[in-house]
Amino acid sequence: MNFSDKLFRAKSGFIHRKVANEDVLISVGSGIANFNGYILLNPTASFLWDMLKEPRSIQELGEAVAEEFEVSLAEAKADVTEFIHMLSDKGMVEEE
Amino acid sequence: MITLDSMPPRYPINGTFELTLRCNLHCKMCMFRRKDSENTILEHEELNTQQWIDMARQVANAGTINLLITGGEPMLRKDFCEIYRGIYEQGFIITLYTNATMITEKVMQTLREFPPHRIGITLYGANNDSYKKVCGVANGFDRAIEGIKQLRTLPSVIEYRMTLIKDNVEDLDAICHLIEGFGECVTNTLIVFSPVRGGCMPVQECRLSAEDSVNLSIGRTVSKIEEMIPDSLKDKVRIRVSEKSHECNTTEEKMTLLGCDAGMDSYTITFDGKLIGCQMLGVFYTDTIKEGFSVAWENYPFEVHLPDEPEECVKCEYKNLCKVCPAVRMAECGSLNGVPKYICDFSKAMKKGVEG
Ligand code: SF4
């Protein structure tokens, strides 16, 4: 799938919280039929999930990660693409 | 010597909210049930709707992730749906315990919108007669089955539990059959503790003897395993029950307050806002209403004062099989260093079962 020209947004059905200094995403509502539990987020994933409250492109997310975590744009975009793939596989993001 | 100063960090990961001690059923073996004449005062002492929702906010901020909502029967509260919704919206992995006999359309609407991750349903028998004998209500079985049918339409994981006593032990096969029909199985509770925290039910009269419980448990486990062995191998296989030592492969010293995770990563908020380590043990507590949850959680260890283990237990040959803990000592003996005969009988019966 070519992700580069698409916009993504986090689906509802998850609550983003801190638990014992860790960021977690808790599945809630009818979505628990597909995924009943929670996911631990590392700092980059947590940052991205918050950005995904609004529709975002890979380019936009990559630039934000590169700036926030002081990594190269290429590296950031590769990480973002991988993360979006994972979210997409689990049905946690929707395309705008 | 280990002191409270050297205590590792404690995180309140697992919480229990006991919304009420009141219940619509009168189960003979309930540890918590008080007299009906106390209901008015109990209701008056319960945290109100806003206090529970605020408590949920506080425990979420403090790091709780798994939250059990229980009672009594939580759905007996008129404001159950409002409290439940307010708690759910804070974001927890929610488990809801219920007897499934009070599932109204309003409850179902709320649960459909905010489905619990898990529902634990307690069953008391396989027909209305058993419910009458065990819980003192006439059509309890029909109501529970109706409730279960509705709860099964939710995306929640459902677990079924049954506490076996003299009045319902004959129903066990029928209950297992019924629940297996749903593609699930039933967890049986065989150790039935005496009332705690002011409970008044005649538990000691109605529970099975320790020996009968152990024999039932071992007998059923063995026959389940036998069913799985193909006929051609039946005379070649001998099933042996063996002892699982509590002392196995633990080299690290783990610091606890009560011998388990209670008060270390788990807690209960009682109907009236006390923080206790374990729902069974009310003697050590802090007050979340006066102090707020975080301070009450921090201060809890300073309230725990355990006497030394009794000599008889220190030297006991059944120790590895024994399920005793301070809460059980308190329930069975009314003191934190009593030696509970019921539990000793269990340990001895287990040893006999293992050796025999
Ligand atoms: S409670 Fe009874 S069986 Fe358990 S350790 Fe003490 S004496 Fe032994």
XYZ file of C-alpha atoms and ligand atoms in Angstrom:
460
model
C 0.000 0.000 0.000
C 1.305 3.458 -0.812
C 0.897 5.556 2.342
C 2.804 8.658 1.307
C -0.063 10.685 -0.159
C -2.699 9.710 2.383
C -4.000 11.354 5.537
C -4.475 9.282 8.680
C -6.428 9.851 11.845
C -6.626 7.815 15.071
C -9.903 5.937 15.365
C -12.067 6.520 18.406
C -12.384 3.607 20.800
C -9.104 4.105 22.628
C -8.244 6.116 25.712
C -4.659 7.379 25.975
C -3.459 7.433 29.606
C -0.412 7.364 31.820
C -0.030 4.253 33.969
C 2.965 4.047 36.323
C 4.954 6.459 34.122
C 4.128 4.511 30.963
C 1.823 5.666 28.174
C -0.944 3.189 27.441
C -3.800 2.991 24.977
C -6.832 1.262 26.425
C -9.449 -0.169 24.096
C -12.967 0.870 25.066
C -16.477 0.673 23.650
C -17.615 -1.754 20.979
C -14.036 -1.970 19.656
C -13.217 -4.409 22.456
C -14.774 -7.088 20.224
C -11.642 -6.772 18.016
C -9.095 -5.875 20.630
C -9.793 -6.360 24.343
C -6.918 -4.901 26.327
C -4.285 -2.217 26.251
C -1.113 -1.343 24.368
C 2.022 0.175 25.883
C 3.347 3.102 23.847
C 6.957 4.233 23.727
C 7.538 8.019 23.737
C 7.552 8.284 19.915
C 4.386 6.218 19.563
C 2.727 8.260 22.274
C 3.697 11.520 20.512
C 2.382 10.204 17.202
C -0.901 8.979 18.678
C -1.551 12.457 20.063
C -0.793 14.020 16.663
C -3.158 11.575 14.999
C -6.125 13.199 16.734
C -6.115 15.338 13.557
C -5.717 13.934 10.018
C -1.982 13.813 9.219
C 0.254 12.728 6.347
C 3.396 10.609 6.750
C 5.429 13.647 5.670
C 3.862 15.830 8.361
C 4.296 13.183 11.069
C 7.870 12.491 9.967
C 8.819 16.175 10.156
C 7.311 16.477 13.645
C 9.148 13.377 14.908
C 12.442 14.554 13.357
C 12.123 17.860 15.185
C 10.879 16.519 18.514
C 13.322 13.603 18.823
C 16.257 15.139 16.901
C 16.603 12.393 14.281
C 17.009 12.671 10.515
C 13.854 13.137 8.439
C 14.528 9.887 6.551
C 14.832 7.912 9.785
C 11.729 9.584 11.252
C 9.642 8.885 8.138
C 10.710 5.227 8.153
C 9.638 4.886 11.807
C 6.372 6.694 11.186
C 5.565 4.507 8.181
C 6.196 1.375 10.219
C 4.004 2.653 13.059
C 1.163 3.616 10.708
C 1.366 0.164 9.077
C 1.036 -1.443 12.499
C -1.940 0.756 13.469
C -3.565 0.147 10.121
C -3.182 -3.639 10.464
C -4.868 -3.481 13.858
C -7.663 -1.241 12.569
C -6.633 1.597 14.871
C -6.348 4.373 12.250
C -8.623 5.444 9.466
C -7.742 7.117 6.198
C -9.284 10.493 5.546
C 16.094 -6.421 58.568
C 13.651 -5.146 55.943
C 11.861 -1.967 56.979
C 9.184 0.193 55.391
C 11.927 2.643 54.328
C 13.446 -0.014 52.116
C 10.125 -0.863 50.552
C 10.211 -1.031 46.748
C 7.958 1.388 44.848
C 4.317 0.390 45.057
C 1.983 1.145 42.146
C -1.792 0.889 42.564
C -2.248 -0.994 39.282
C -5.218 -3.161 40.254
C -8.199 -1.593 41.951
C -11.518 -2.856 43.242
C -14.466 -0.526 43.727
C -16.983 -2.078 46.113
C -19.936 0.097 45.170
C -22.170 -1.354 47.861
C -22.272 -4.166 50.412
C -26.006 -4.527 49.867
C -27.375 -7.323 47.702
C -30.747 -8.441 46.336
C -29.861 -12.077 47.106
C -29.338 -13.633 50.550
C -26.698 -16.252 49.771
C -25.943 -18.428 52.762
C -22.228 -18.526 52.028
C -21.663 -14.822 51.357
C -18.697 -13.469 53.272
C -19.847 -9.860 53.173
C -23.617 -9.795 53.470
C -24.982 -7.880 56.438
C -28.458 -8.111 57.957
C -31.261 -6.504 55.923
C -31.981 -4.331 58.955
C -28.598 -2.631 58.329
C -29.438 -1.702 54.719
C -30.642 1.812 55.449
C -27.515 2.720 57.343
C -25.249 0.961 54.824
C -26.879 2.854 51.975
C -26.442 6.102 53.865
C -22.711 5.404 54.334
C -22.076 4.561 50.675
C -20.061 6.992 48.580
C -22.418 8.912 46.320
C -22.415 9.063 42.526
C -20.002 11.996 42.280
C -17.668 10.593 44.923
C -17.255 7.350 42.957
C -16.642 9.199 39.700
C -14.154 11.468 41.426
C -12.483 8.406 42.972
C -12.144 6.927 39.477
C -10.421 10.135 38.338
C -8.048 9.988 41.289
C -7.119 6.330 40.836
C -6.623 6.843 37.089
C -4.201 9.692 37.858
C -2.436 7.468 40.375
C -1.905 4.762 37.736
C -4.655 2.169 38.150
C -5.285 0.244 34.947
C -7.357 -2.794 35.957
C -10.522 -1.937 37.807
C -13.012 -4.408 39.242
C -16.491 -3.075 39.911
C -18.237 -5.239 42.452
C -20.471 -5.322 45.522
C -22.630 -6.728 47.125
C -24.566 -6.518 43.891
C -23.448 -3.287 42.216
C -26.592 -3.097 40.066
C -28.688 -2.757 43.206
C -27.616 0.883 43.346
C -30.164 3.169 41.725
C -27.291 5.232 40.296
C -25.339 2.210 39.005
C -25.516 3.338 35.362
C -24.323 6.878 36.141
C -21.458 5.667 38.333
C -20.463 2.957 35.869
C -20.398 5.348 32.937
C -18.409 7.962 34.896
C -15.831 5.340 35.867
C -15.618 3.855 32.371
C -14.910 7.195 30.733
C -11.667 7.555 32.706
C -10.185 4.598 30.756
C -9.626 1.340 32.629
C -9.668 -2.331 31.803
C -13.005 -2.921 33.491
C -14.208 -6.148 35.084
C -17.782 -6.178 36.349
C -18.968 -8.750 38.883
C -22.681 -9.427 39.050
C -25.200 -12.145 39.890
C -26.964 -11.275 36.579
C -30.419 -11.104 38.167
C -30.848 -7.323 37.874
C -30.171 -6.703 34.182
C -32.685 -4.049 33.160
C -32.995 -2.383 29.756
C -31.334 0.730 31.187
C -28.377 -1.355 32.405
C -28.085 -3.025 28.992
C -28.159 0.318 27.181
C -25.281 1.520 29.362
C -23.297 -1.696 28.975
C -23.803 -1.720 25.204
C -22.344 1.765 24.987
C -19.575 1.050 27.505
C -18.986 -2.710 27.466
C -16.861 -4.053 30.310
C -13.734 -5.890 29.178
C -14.714 -8.789 31.418
C -17.888 -9.794 33.223
C -17.725 -12.254 36.108
C -21.100 -13.914 36.684
C -21.724 -15.869 39.853
C -24.181 -18.738 39.624
C -25.763 -20.372 42.643
C -27.558 -23.425 41.276
C -29.065 -25.088 38.230
C -32.740 -24.387 38.948
C -35.082 -22.126 40.893
C -35.268 -24.571 43.837
C -31.532 -24.330 44.399
C -31.630 -20.541 44.146
C -34.415 -20.581 46.733
C -32.349 -22.752 49.089
C -29.027 -20.959 48.553
C -30.061 -17.342 47.910
C -33.526 -17.168 49.448
C -35.250 -15.955 46.262
C -37.959 -17.768 44.347
C -37.173 -17.209 40.665
C -33.470 -16.401 40.890
C -32.357 -18.995 38.336
C -34.790 -17.809 35.664
C -33.706 -14.221 36.235
C -30.024 -15.120 36.101
C -30.470 -17.045 32.832
C -32.401 -14.147 31.331
C -29.639 -11.780 32.459
C -26.915 -14.035 31.073
C -28.671 -14.188 27.696
C -28.540 -10.402 27.535
C -24.978 -10.049 28.820
C -23.798 -12.563 26.217
C -24.808 -10.134 23.456
C -22.002 -7.799 24.611
C -18.459 -8.025 23.210
C -17.152 -8.634 26.756
C -15.300 -11.746 27.869
C -17.623 -13.583 30.271
C -16.445 -15.761 33.148
C -18.752 -17.926 35.232
C -18.122 -18.848 38.836
C -19.973 -21.020 41.305
C -19.415 -21.421 45.023
C -20.240 -24.962 46.045
C -22.043 -25.602 49.315
C -24.168 -28.462 50.638
C -27.318 -27.027 49.021
C -26.017 -26.779 45.451
C -23.266 -29.355 45.120
C -25.668 -31.715 43.337
C -26.186 -29.041 40.656
C -22.569 -28.899 39.584
C -22.851 -31.201 36.549
C -26.003 -29.468 35.325
C -24.376 -26.028 35.652
C -21.224 -27.173 33.858
C -23.400 -28.632 31.088
C -25.381 -25.415 30.771
C -22.316 -23.187 30.592
C -20.462 -25.556 28.284
C -23.461 -25.085 25.996
C -22.355 -21.426 25.769
C -18.858 -22.615 24.848
C -17.508 -21.555 28.245
C -16.638 -23.268 31.509
C -17.302 -22.624 35.179
C -14.737 -21.959 37.878
C -15.731 -23.595 41.148
C -14.885 -22.151 44.488
C -14.504 -24.863 47.070
C -12.890 -23.028 49.952
C -15.650 -20.969 51.504
C -14.479 -18.549 54.155
C -16.374 -17.431 57.212
C -17.983 -13.974 57.194
C -15.714 -10.937 57.298
C -16.162 -7.210 57.932
C -19.430 -7.625 59.818
C -20.957 -10.252 57.505
C -23.727 -12.301 59.118
C -24.481 -15.326 56.954
C -24.327 -18.914 58.345
C -21.329 -19.884 56.220
C -19.935 -22.491 58.587
C -23.218 -24.430 58.647
C -23.660 -24.578 54.895
C -20.165 -25.138 53.541
C -18.862 -28.571 52.613
C -16.328 -30.173 54.918
C -12.739 -29.619 53.887
C -12.362 -33.325 53.137
C -15.491 -33.472 50.922
C -14.327 -30.368 49.024
C -10.882 -31.767 48.366
C -12.208 -35.174 47.321
C -14.696 -33.529 44.979
C -12.016 -31.334 43.443
C -9.479 -34.125 42.951
C -12.162 -36.571 41.761
C -13.448 -34.181 39.092
C -9.982 -33.223 37.915
C -8.964 -36.860 37.564
C -12.139 -37.803 35.679
C -11.705 -34.820 33.329
C -8.170 -36.007 32.514
C -9.422 -39.597 32.111
C -11.974 -38.414 29.554
C -9.134 -37.048 27.447
C -7.234 -40.342 27.356
C -8.092 -42.540 24.346
C -9.685 -45.912 25.250
C -6.755 -47.804 23.752
C -4.406 -46.227 26.286
C -6.671 -46.233 29.349
C -5.139 -49.304 31.014
C -1.596 -48.085 30.309
C -1.934 -44.670 31.933
C -2.015 -44.079 35.662
C -2.986 -40.580 36.782
C -1.108 -39.337 39.810
C -1.929 -36.169 41.706
C 1.240 -34.459 42.837
C 2.058 -31.757 45.293
C 2.993 -28.340 43.953
C 5.339 -26.735 46.407
C 4.863 -23.071 47.251
C 8.599 -22.914 47.772
C 9.465 -23.867 44.204
C 12.105 -21.817 42.367
C 11.816 -18.620 44.401
C 15.285 -17.439 45.190
C 14.506 -13.714 45.318
C 13.079 -12.171 48.426
C 9.877 -10.354 47.502
C 8.635 -7.694 49.846
C 4.942 -7.848 50.652
C 2.669 -6.357 53.268
C 0.261 -9.253 53.716
C 2.068 -12.118 52.005
C 0.561 -11.407 48.576
C 0.114 -8.447 46.210
C -2.546 -6.798 48.392
C -1.487 -3.263 49.244
C 1.581 -3.592 46.984
C -0.042 -3.332 43.547
C -3.684 -3.840 44.418
C -6.289 -2.343 46.698
C -10.012 -2.138 47.380
C -12.058 0.999 47.969
C -14.870 -0.035 50.280
C -18.466 1.144 49.900
C -17.759 3.913 52.430
C -14.449 5.108 50.973
C -11.842 3.237 52.990
C -8.748 1.949 51.261
C -7.962 -1.639 52.238
C -5.354 -3.982 50.764
C -7.731 -6.909 50.292
C -11.521 -6.928 50.215
C -11.530 -9.663 52.864
C -9.424 -7.815 55.410
C -10.881 -4.641 56.852
C -8.774 -4.185 59.976
C -6.014 -2.172 58.277
C -7.257 0.835 56.350
C -6.721 4.424 55.377
C -9.430 6.946 54.562
C -9.624 8.147 50.952
C -12.318 10.694 51.757
C -10.205 12.530 54.324
C -6.823 12.036 52.674
C -7.556 11.609 48.969
C -6.587 8.423 47.160
C -2.875 9.093 46.615
C -2.090 9.943 50.237
C -4.276 7.073 51.463
C -2.345 4.702 49.165
C 1.029 6.054 50.333
C 0.038 5.744 53.982
C -1.514 2.284 53.829
C 1.688 0.327 54.678
C 2.046 2.270 57.931
C -1.332 0.932 59.065
C -0.422 -2.717 58.586
C 0.734 -4.346 61.818
C 0.954 -8.108 61.641
C 1.802 -10.323 64.574
C 4.343 -13.130 64.162
C 3.165 -16.308 62.515
C 1.962 -18.793 65.156
C 4.502 -21.459 66.199
C 2.169 -24.205 64.995
C 2.289 -22.812 61.445
C 6.028 -22.158 61.475
C 6.673 -25.824 62.202
C 3.775 -27.227 60.213
C 4.373 -30.189 57.922
C 1.476 -29.145 55.636
C 2.797 -25.639 55.009
C 3.461 -26.193 51.301
C -0.174 -27.029 50.657
C -1.682 -24.503 52.999
C -3.706 -21.507 51.780
C -3.591 -19.556 55.010
C -3.006 -15.784 55.010
C -3.785 -12.971 57.470
C -7.220 -12.363 55.901
C -8.111 -16.042 56.228
C -6.895 -16.162 59.831
C -9.054 -13.122 60.589
C -12.109 -14.605 58.838
C -11.833 -18.015 60.438
C -10.454 -17.176 63.903
C -11.233 -13.495 64.390
C -7.535 -12.802 65.008
C -4.490 -12.251 62.841
C -2.489 -15.029 64.445
C -5.148 -17.675 64.868
C -4.718 -21.174 63.456
C -7.832 -21.865 61.349
C -8.971 -25.456 61.795
C -10.966 -25.411 58.520
C -7.824 -24.514 56.595
C -5.706 -27.074 58.484
C -8.321 -29.705 57.563
C -8.018 -28.614 53.925
C -4.255 -28.935 53.954
C -4.424 -32.364 55.576
C -7.073 -33.552 53.094
C -4.928 -32.290 50.215
C -1.924 -34.180 51.520
C -4.036 -37.329 51.877
C -5.426 -36.824 48.358
C -1.939 -36.400 46.941
C -0.541 -39.432 48.736
C -3.584 -41.624 48.204
S -2.984 -22.955 59.077
Fe -2.841 -25.105 59.697
S -2.154 -26.217 57.844
Fe -1.746 -24.018 57.522
S 0.379 -23.735 58.171
Fe -0.933 -23.224 59.940
S -1.101 -25.155 61.085
Fe -0.343 -25.686 59.036
